[in-house]
XYZ file of C-alpha atoms in Angstrom:
573
model
C -16.397 1.621 40.603
C -12.647 1.983 40.074
C -11.606 -0.360 42.925
C -14.358 -2.917 42.579
C -13.035 -6.397 42.231
C -14.398 -8.428 39.301
C -13.309 -10.999 36.825
C -10.479 -8.719 35.814
C -9.259 -8.019 39.368
C -8.540 -4.528 40.734
C -8.182 -1.725 38.221
C -4.758 -0.073 38.364
C -4.387 3.673 38.701
C -4.145 4.427 34.995
C -6.921 2.025 34.003
C -9.111 3.491 36.723
C -8.391 6.991 35.413
C -9.323 5.978 31.861
C -12.670 4.670 33.097
C -13.259 7.847 35.073
C -12.500 10.035 32.035
C -14.830 7.967 29.854
C -12.047 6.742 27.557
C -12.885 3.094 28.384
C -15.812 1.359 30.007
C -14.976 -0.693 33.099
C -15.369 -4.081 31.416
C -13.018 -3.237 28.566
C -10.549 -1.664 30.993
C -10.376 -4.895 33.002
C -9.991 -7.021 29.864
C -7.269 -4.744 28.482
C -5.423 -4.689 31.807
C -5.389 -8.491 31.961
C -4.479 -8.904 28.276
C -1.613 -6.401 28.556
C -0.304 -8.220 31.617
C -0.544 -11.578 29.852
C 1.240 -10.336 26.735
C 3.845 -8.490 28.839
C 3.056 -5.196 27.109
C 2.566 -1.806 28.793
C -1.152 -1.043 29.124
C -0.980 2.094 26.977
C 0.925 0.247 24.231
C -1.652 -2.545 24.269
C -4.561 -0.093 24.046
C -3.084 1.812 21.080
C -1.925 -1.295 19.194
C -5.440 -2.730 19.428
C -7.175 0.573 18.606
C -9.018 0.599 21.922
C -8.258 4.228 22.784
C -6.864 7.385 21.186
C -3.137 7.829 21.752
C -3.265 11.580 22.417
C -6.157 11.205 24.882
C -4.273 8.427 26.714
C -1.192 10.617 27.011
C -3.222 13.512 28.429
C -4.940 11.215 30.942
C -1.625 9.693 32.079
C -0.068 13.145 32.419
C -2.934 14.308 34.607
C -3.084 11.109 36.654
C 0.613 10.980 37.540
C 1.364 14.687 37.546
C 4.016 14.349 34.851
C 4.581 16.862 32.039
C 3.938 15.547 28.549
C 7.044 15.600 26.362
C 6.784 15.859 22.552
C 9.344 13.298 21.431
C 9.151 14.561 17.830
C 11.036 17.681 18.906
C 14.142 15.691 19.846
C 16.179 12.989 18.125
C 17.574 10.341 20.468
C 21.377 10.396 20.819
C 22.781 7.617 18.538
C 25.700 7.044 20.906
C 23.218 6.479 23.709
C 21.250 3.979 21.634
C 24.469 2.054 20.910
C 24.645 1.186 24.617
C 21.215 -0.464 24.586
C 20.197 -3.776 23.003
C 17.413 -3.299 20.438
C 15.587 -6.247 22.053
C 15.177 -4.094 25.158
C 13.626 -1.303 23.094
C 11.170 -3.767 21.546
C 10.322 -5.465 24.835
C 9.357 -2.296 26.703
C 8.525 0.032 23.776
C 10.608 2.651 25.563
C 13.453 4.851 24.322
C 16.446 6.439 26.087
C 16.538 10.003 24.751
C 19.170 11.995 26.648
C 21.429 12.152 29.701
C 21.493 15.101 32.107
C 23.780 15.183 35.125
C 24.624 11.464 34.764
C 20.909 10.613 34.835
C 19.247 8.790 31.920
C 15.878 10.068 30.790
C 13.710 7.296 29.361
C 10.720 8.046 27.102
C 7.713 5.896 28.064
C 4.002 6.071 27.349
C 2.999 4.287 30.579
C 4.597 5.645 33.788
C 3.571 2.472 35.662
C 6.020 0.465 33.550
C 8.545 0.267 36.392
C 10.133 -2.868 34.954
C 11.341 -0.838 31.964
C 12.924 1.773 34.199
C 14.683 -0.914 36.257
C 15.994 -2.811 33.214
C 17.343 0.281 31.475
C 18.961 1.358 34.741
C 20.608 -2.072 35.046
C 21.764 -2.165 31.411
C 23.180 1.367 31.309
C 24.405 1.631 34.894
C 22.797 5.061 35.192
C 19.992 6.335 37.414
C 16.899 6.396 35.172
C 13.899 8.703 35.166
C 10.734 8.315 33.090
C 9.633 10.981 30.611
C 5.989 10.731 29.517
C 5.297 10.696 25.753
C 2.430 10.060 23.355
C 2.411 6.319 22.521
C 1.868 6.757 18.756
C 4.786 9.182 18.415
C 6.986 7.115 20.725
C 6.257 3.883 18.859
C 7.466 5.377 15.576
C 10.698 6.555 17.211
C 11.239 3.138 18.814
C 10.716 1.360 15.479
C 13.180 3.723 13.787
C 15.755 3.134 16.523
C 15.371 -0.655 16.216
C 15.758 -0.492 12.425
C 18.856 1.691 12.769
C 20.338 -0.685 15.349
C 19.719 -3.720 13.133
C 21.199 -1.903 10.135
C 24.317 -0.868 12.033
C 24.884 -4.395 13.353
C 25.034 -6.042 9.920
C 28.580 -7.376 9.856
C 28.791 -10.964 8.751
C 32.503 -10.928 7.962
C 33.370 -13.263 5.087
C 30.301 -15.502 5.399
C 29.678 -17.789 2.446
C 26.656 -16.380 0.581
C 25.549 -19.899 -0.379
C 25.205 -20.730 3.300
C 23.411 -17.683 4.654
C 21.065 -18.687 7.462
C 17.542 -18.498 5.950
C 14.057 -19.090 7.244
C 12.572 -22.524 6.622
C 10.994 -22.670 3.167
C 8.471 -25.285 2.166
C 8.263 -26.858 -1.274
C 5.511 -24.389 -2.170
C 7.830 -21.459 -1.537
C 6.151 -20.388 1.695
C 8.535 -18.531 4.008
C 7.712 -18.194 7.681
C 9.475 -15.078 8.960
C 8.526 -15.711 12.574
C 11.140 -18.475 13.074
C 13.291 -17.911 16.131
C 16.477 -18.544 14.168
C 15.905 -15.302 12.239
C 17.365 -13.471 15.236
C 20.699 -15.230 14.762
C 21.614 -13.434 11.536
C 21.531 -9.610 11.371
C 20.981 -9.632 7.592
C 17.976 -11.947 7.938
C 16.527 -9.879 10.751
C 17.106 -6.633 8.873
C 15.444 -7.789 5.633
C 12.504 -9.254 7.561
C 12.113 -5.943 9.358
C 12.072 -4.023 6.056
C 9.387 -6.329 4.625
C 7.166 -6.193 7.708
C 7.469 -2.417 8.025
C 6.498 -2.056 4.363
C 3.369 -4.142 4.944
C 2.445 -2.269 8.122
C 2.907 1.143 6.480
C 0.853 0.178 3.438
C 3.691 0.424 0.898
C 3.079 -0.892 -2.613
C 6.740 -1.403 -3.584
C 10.169 -1.701 -1.954
C 13.322 -0.553 -3.786
C 16.797 -1.814 -2.814
C 19.365 0.375 -4.598
C 23.185 0.071 -4.495
C 25.342 3.092 -5.369
C 29.076 3.686 -5.160
C 29.093 5.296 -1.720
C 25.566 4.646 -0.504
C 22.957 1.903 -0.247
C 19.384 3.177 -0.290
C 16.085 1.478 0.557
C 12.839 3.192 -0.382
C 9.125 2.455 -0.019
C 6.468 3.628 -2.437
C 3.846 5.053 -0.095
C 0.608 6.355 -1.600
C 2.300 6.411 -5.007
C 5.373 8.423 -3.920
C 8.841 6.962 -3.222
C 10.305 7.771 0.209
C 13.691 6.902 1.745
C 13.346 4.580 4.743
C 16.807 3.125 5.416
C 20.448 3.459 4.407
C 22.425 0.395 5.570
C 26.212 0.233 5.066
C 27.084 0.062 1.366
C 29.346 -2.912 2.130
C 26.257 -4.974 2.975
C 24.542 -4.485 -0.397
C 25.677 -7.830 -1.815
C 24.506 -9.664 1.302
C 21.115 -7.942 1.285
C 20.659 -8.883 -2.372
C 21.715 -12.460 -1.601
C 19.205 -12.718 1.233
C 16.344 -11.495 -0.957
C 17.374 -13.870 -3.762
C 17.453 -16.817 -1.344
C 13.968 -15.951 -0.119
C 12.629 -15.667 -3.688
C 14.444 -18.795 -4.932
C 16.627 -17.013 -7.472
C 20.095 -17.989 -8.640
C 22.592 -16.546 -6.150
C 25.540 -16.939 -8.495
C 23.885 -15.124 -11.403
C 24.384 -11.359 -11.130
C 24.755 -10.481 -14.821
C 21.150 -10.760 -16.031
C 17.732 -9.769 -14.611
C 15.779 -12.371 -12.650
C 12.161 -12.602 -11.497
C 10.922 -14.431 -8.421
C 8.295 -14.485 -5.735
C 8.135 -14.605 -1.933
C 5.193 -15.629 0.214
C 5.265 -14.425 3.819
C 2.898 -16.068 6.270
C 1.829 -13.435 8.792
C -0.649 -15.734 10.525
C -2.567 -18.940 9.888
C -5.112 -17.068 7.801
C -3.085 -14.242 6.246
C -0.209 -14.304 3.807
C 1.366 -11.583 1.688
C 3.078 -12.210 -1.651
C 6.017 -10.209 -2.970
C 6.848 -10.145 -6.679
C 10.629 -9.756 -6.912
C 12.603 -8.328 -9.827
C 16.397 -8.019 -9.880
C 18.384 -5.967 -12.406
C 22.167 -5.602 -12.637
C 23.243 -1.950 -12.443
C 26.643 -0.290 -12.196
C 27.343 -0.944 -8.499
C 25.406 -4.150 -7.851
C 21.878 -5.428 -8.282
C 18.829 -3.230 -7.931
C 15.897 -5.151 -6.495
C 12.283 -4.033 -6.637
C 9.623 -5.918 -4.701
C 5.934 -5.392 -5.491
C 3.717 -6.135 -2.476
C 0.682 -8.171 -3.504
C -1.938 -8.132 -0.765
C -4.848 -10.491 -1.639
C -7.202 -8.404 0.497
C -6.798 -5.485 -1.951
C -8.653 -7.526 -4.570
C -11.587 -8.005 -2.210
C -12.170 -4.431 -1.139
C -15.544 -4.267 -2.868
C -16.498 -1.777 -5.527
C -17.735 0.799 -2.973
C -14.196 1.183 -1.600
C -12.622 2.091 -4.953
C -13.914 5.657 -5.198
C -16.348 5.493 -8.125
C -19.007 8.168 -8.190
C -22.472 6.513 -7.799
C -23.406 6.877 -11.488
C -19.968 5.550 -12.543
C -20.373 2.526 -10.311
C -23.811 1.853 -11.837
C -22.313 1.918 -15.344
C -19.587 -0.576 -14.363
C -22.064 -2.895 -12.642
C -24.393 -2.757 -15.658
C -21.548 -3.750 -18.000
C -20.546 -6.606 -15.668
C -24.119 -7.883 -15.681
C -24.076 -8.431 -19.457
C -23.324 -11.993 -20.637
C -21.050 -10.781 -23.427
C -19.066 -7.771 -24.577
C -15.715 -6.222 -23.646
C -14.782 -4.008 -20.700
C -11.439 -2.219 -21.028
C -9.545 -0.514 -18.197
C -6.818 1.943 -19.151
C -4.216 4.035 -17.396
C -0.483 4.198 -16.650
C 1.415 1.645 -14.574
C 0.432 1.932 -10.919
C -2.961 3.517 -11.563
C -4.942 0.667 -9.972
C -6.092 -1.131 -13.125
C -5.476 -4.590 -11.634
C -7.579 -3.834 -8.547
C -10.445 -2.543 -10.715
C -10.344 -5.682 -12.872
C -10.026 -8.059 -9.915
C -12.939 -6.320 -8.201
C -15.054 -6.993 -11.273
C -13.876 -10.622 -11.444
C -14.727 -11.113 -7.759
C -18.262 -9.839 -8.408
C -18.584 -12.324 -11.278
C -16.919 -15.203 -9.395
C -19.934 -17.418 -8.663
C -20.281 -21.222 -8.864
C -22.270 -21.010 -12.098
C -19.527 -19.233 -14.098
C -16.302 -20.504 -15.640
C -13.707 -17.706 -15.358
C -10.228 -17.877 -16.902
C -7.462 -15.262 -16.806
C -4.201 -14.814 -18.722
C -1.792 -12.521 -16.859
C 1.873 -11.506 -16.918
C 2.154 -12.546 -14.158
C -0.927 -13.394 -12.075
C -0.414 -11.006 -9.163
C -3.022 -12.253 -6.707
C -4.396 -15.761 -6.308
C -8.184 -15.810 -6.753
C -9.878 -18.966 -5.558
C -12.394 -20.286 -8.060
C -10.678 -18.545 -10.987
C -8.455 -20.391 -13.492
C -5.344 -18.222 -13.724
C -2.604 -18.651 -16.332
C 0.831 -16.996 -16.264
C 1.863 -16.214 -19.829
C 5.362 -17.319 -20.793
C 6.427 -16.129 -24.260
C 9.708 -18.092 -24.017
C 7.780 -21.358 -24.360
C 5.113 -19.983 -26.700
C 2.459 -19.320 -24.050
C 1.415 -15.818 -25.095
C -1.764 -13.874 -24.385
C -3.015 -14.894 -27.823
C -2.289 -18.623 -27.393
C -3.830 -18.601 -23.899
C -6.963 -16.933 -25.293
C -7.256 -19.558 -28.031
C -7.042 -22.284 -25.382
C -9.664 -20.571 -23.204
C -12.156 -20.520 -26.080
C -11.949 -24.318 -26.248
C -12.643 -24.633 -22.495
C -16.278 -23.465 -22.339
C -15.605 -20.051 -20.715
C -18.137 -17.528 -19.461
C -15.719 -14.766 -18.437
C -12.200 -14.152 -19.754
C -9.656 -11.710 -18.334
C -6.669 -10.800 -20.505
C -3.935 -8.969 -18.611
C -3.186 -6.614 -21.496
C -3.969 -6.259 -25.188
C -0.518 -5.617 -26.630
C -0.830 -6.608 -30.266
C -3.274 -7.128 -33.111
C -3.492 -10.921 -32.690
C -4.501 -10.666 -29.022
C -6.920 -7.830 -29.799
C -8.652 -9.736 -32.584
C -9.068 -12.920 -30.532
C -10.392 -10.929 -27.547
C -12.854 -9.096 -29.807
C -13.982 -12.395 -31.342
C -14.554 -13.832 -27.846
C -16.661 -10.799 -26.895
C -18.733 -11.183 -30.058
C -19.403 -14.898 -29.534
C -21.141 -14.771 -26.158
C -18.287 -14.220 -23.689
C -17.616 -11.350 -21.281
C -14.020 -10.169 -21.772
C -12.088 -7.860 -19.430
C -8.689 -6.407 -20.322
C -6.356 -3.386 -20.121
C -4.543 -1.032 -22.463
C -1.991 1.678 -21.805
C -3.600 4.929 -22.985
C -4.218 8.307 -21.360
C -8.014 8.311 -21.375
C -11.074 6.368 -22.551
C -11.504 7.941 -26.044
C -7.841 7.269 -26.902
C -8.379 3.582 -26.093
C -10.741 3.215 -29.033
C -8.374 4.940 -31.459
C -5.495 2.823 -30.117
C -7.405 -0.336 -31.121
C -8.019 1.173 -34.568
C -4.302 1.969 -34.913
C -3.450 -1.622 -33.971
C -5.438 -2.728 -36.998
C -8.601 -4.019 -35.308
C -11.497 -3.406 -37.747
C -13.720 -0.463 -36.756
C -16.902 -2.542 -37.044
C -15.580 -5.114 -34.561
C -14.642 -2.417 -32.044
C -18.003 -0.639 -32.311
C -20.024 -3.829 -31.844
C -18.015 -5.534 -29.085
C -16.552 -2.917 -26.692
C -19.272 -1.993 -24.189
C -17.437 0.071 -21.546
C -14.061 1.783 -21.084
C -12.718 2.906 -17.712
C -9.755 5.292 -17.575
C -8.317 5.811 -14.138
C -5.696 7.405 -11.910
C -4.908 7.127 -8.212
C -4.775 10.330 -6.149
C -3.481 10.558 -2.607
C -6.171 11.047 0.036
C -5.857 13.994 2.395
C -5.254 12.987 5.995
C -8.516 13.484 7.885
C -6.576 14.342 11.026
C -4.644 17.358 9.738
C -6.099 18.643 6.449
C -6.810 22.373 6.564
C -9.109 24.638 4.502
C -7.465 27.207 2.242
C -8.646 30.287 0.388
C -8.076 30.322 -3.360
C -8.980 33.378 -5.493
C -12.139 32.916 -7.540
C -10.286 33.628 -10.796
C -7.824 30.808 -10.089
C -10.626 28.381 -9.276
C -12.352 29.155 -12.567
C -9.057 28.600 -14.419
C -8.673 25.228 -12.707
C -12.033 24.125 -14.090
C -14.520 24.724 -11.275
C -17.864 26.176 -12.323
C -19.444 29.372 -11.026
C -22.078 27.196 -9.356
C -19.376 25.182 -7.556
C -17.609 28.254 -6.210
C -20.753 30.027 -4.964
C -22.074 26.945 -3.160
C -22.167 27.507 0.643
C -20.581 24.076 1.182
C -17.658 24.689 -1.197
C -14.365 24.257 0.669
C -10.932 23.326 -0.613
C -8.427 21.668 1.685
C -4.644 21.417 1.558
C -2.180 18.885 2.947
C -0.533 19.819 6.248
C 1.211 16.774 7.713
C 1.067 15.132 11.117
C 2.341 12.033 12.906
C -0.506 9.935 11.491
C 0.165 10.444 7.763
C 2.730 10.850 4.987
C 3.248 14.584 4.406
C -0.464 15.301 4.782
C -1.767 12.298 2.854
C -2.917 8.848 3.904
C -4.184 6.256 1.441
C -5.350 6.757 -2.132
C -8.633 7.196 -3.977
C -9.510 6.335 -7.550
C -10.309 9.010 -10.129
C -12.287 7.597 -13.035
C -13.616 8.286 -16.504
C -16.302 5.674 -17.167
C -17.420 5.776 -20.796
C -20.074 3.456 -22.229
C -19.735 2.922 -25.992
C -23.074 4.325 -27.143
C -24.581 4.043 -30.622
C -23.394 7.549 -31.502
C -19.844 6.837 -30.328
C -20.029 3.585 -32.314
C -20.882 5.599 -35.452
C -17.854 7.846 -34.868
C -15.667 4.734 -34.595
C -17.164 3.295 -37.803
C -16.301 6.577 -39.532
C -12.776 6.201 -38.077
C -13.153 9.426 -36.134
C -10.399 10.664 -33.837
C -10.178 10.668 -30.026
C -11.201 14.331 -29.815
C -14.487 13.660 -31.642
C -15.200 10.693 -29.371
C -14.412 12.808 -26.271
C -16.775 15.578 -27.428
C -19.606 13.095 -27.948
C -18.931 11.424 -24.586
C -19.137 14.815 -22.852
C -22.523 15.465 -24.542
C -23.709 12.136 -23.126
C -22.733 13.136 -19.577
C -19.436 11.249 -19.293
C -17.054 12.934 -16.866
C -13.452 13.176 -18.015
C -10.607 12.526 -15.567
C -10.188 16.231 -14.814
C -13.811 16.716 -13.799
C -13.713 13.566 -11.650
C -10.565 14.844 -9.933
C -12.130 18.243 -9.223
C -15.139 16.443 -7.719
C -12.779 14.668 -5.289
C -11.339 18.098 -4.410
C -14.843 19.474 -3.768
C -15.598 16.496 -1.519
C -12.455 17.189 0.556
C -10.978 13.808 -0.402
C -7.856 15.180 -2.087
C -6.105 18.507 -2.643
C -6.065 20.663 -5.746
C -2.292 20.174 -5.911
C -2.741 16.400 -6.006
C -5.554 16.620 -8.557
C -3.240 18.634 -10.806
C -0.423 16.120 -10.326
C -2.443 13.158 -11.550
C -4.597 14.743 -14.268
C -2.472 17.444 -15.929
C 0.049 16.034 -18.410
C-alpha cells in the first residue's frame, strides 16, 4: 500500500508511516503530501496547521520512523544570541528553530526530519554544521512564533523617521486595511504591529493593551477574560507604535493631549474581516491604546453555544417569540451581554421584521438590521434615537443601554405599544435590575406590565479538556460552597481543577456563560407594584425555580466545564 503509485505519487517515508499507524488514510496522506509540497511547508507542519492529525502522535511516529529521540523544546529556551544570527524570515519559512550549539555544531529543532532544505539553509546562513533535533510540532510552532515576534520587536529602529510619513498598508475609502500587502515587510514597526494584531486574533484575545511606562513598554492580551503580557518592545518605540495604530485607525497623529476613538478593519481573506475598536488615552509617559477585537462570527454562534441550561434557553426563546415586551440583559463590562443580545437579534432577523438598534457604538455589523451609533455631541442620544425608531414602523428595537429615566420611559412605552425591546443595564443580578429601574424613576406599574424577562450573566473560563484533573475536596467544604447533599453523594460527582498544558492558558481555554434567567411573573409583578426590594424579588424568584448566578456556576462545576476556583472568582463579590 505504502509504495503504490496513485494520483498523489509515491508516499514518502513519513507519510507511509502515518498510514501504517492509522493516523491518516492513504488518500488523505497523498493529498496532504502534495499540498505540503505545493505550499512549500513541511508535511508535519501542514498536517497540524490543517488539523489533519494530532501533533503528539505525529511526533511519536516520526521519532519511531527515523530512530530519533524526541526532544521537549519547552524545557529549553533558545539562545537569544543564536537567534540574532538568523533572519526571522528563515524561521517562518521552515518553521524550524536553532536552539543550541555544542562543539561548534548547531542543533536545529524541527518537527519533520525529512525537511533537509531547512538543515541546508541554516547551515549556509550560520556557517556551522547543522543537526536536526526532533520536536513536537505544536510546541515548536509556539516557540518559533515567539522567536519571530522577539526578532521583529528587537529590529524596530526607524531612526528619525517622520511620523506623518510612516509606510502604511493601503487603505480604501471605507477604512479597509489589507495587512497582507508585501510592502508591510519594509517597515519593522508596520510588521510588528501587524504581527501583534494577527496573533491576538489567532489566540482568541478579546482586547489588546499597548501601555507606555517610564522604563518599559508593555503589550498585553486579554485571554479568556484575564490580561497576560505578550511583548515588551523597546520603550523608545512607544511613540512610533502609537503612531502606526493611529494611522491604521484614521486618528489625528498630531493630537496626543486628548482621548480619541477609531476603528480598524482587517481583511483576513475575501470572506472574512475582523474589526478593531480603538481607544487612545494620554497617560504620564505617552498614549495608552486599547483595541477591542470585534469578530462578527461571535454574534452568529447560535444560542446553543452560549452555555444556557436547557430550561434557561427555553425561557429566552419564549420571550423572543413574543411580539411585544422588554428583555433586559445585565452584568458587568465584559460579561458577554452584547453577544447574548446579538444572538437574540439574529434569531429575530427575518425578512418580515423591521429591526433597529441604537448602540454606543455598534460593535458588529449585522446585515438586515438598521444600526445607529449614538452621538451625544450632536444630540443623537439613546432617547432621541428611540423616538425616531418609533416613527419608522419598527417590530424589534435594541437599545445598547438604559442609562437614564428618559431612555427608560421611552423604551418601556415602546414595549407597551406592541414592540419587542431588548436592552442592557449594569446591575449585579436580575432582581436588582428591577429595583434599579424603580430608583431611576420609572413607574412601578410600567415596569411590572412591560418587562417580560431579565438575564443576568457572567463569563467563566472553561477548563482545558486536555489537562484538567479531578481533585478531592472535603465534604464539609463542598457543603459550605453551596453544593447539596444529593450533589455530593451522586456517583457521577467529580470536581476538576486547572493544570495547564501547551494547548491552553494556565489550564483554561475559552469561556462559558453563567446565567440567571428570570421571567417577570405575576407574583414578582405584585412585589414590584408594592415597591418591594431586590431581596424580596430574589426570594420569590427562587420559589419559582429561578437559579441564581451562584447555583448556575456550581452546575458548570458539576458538569466539569469550569473549576470551583473560577466559579468563586466570577460569582462571589
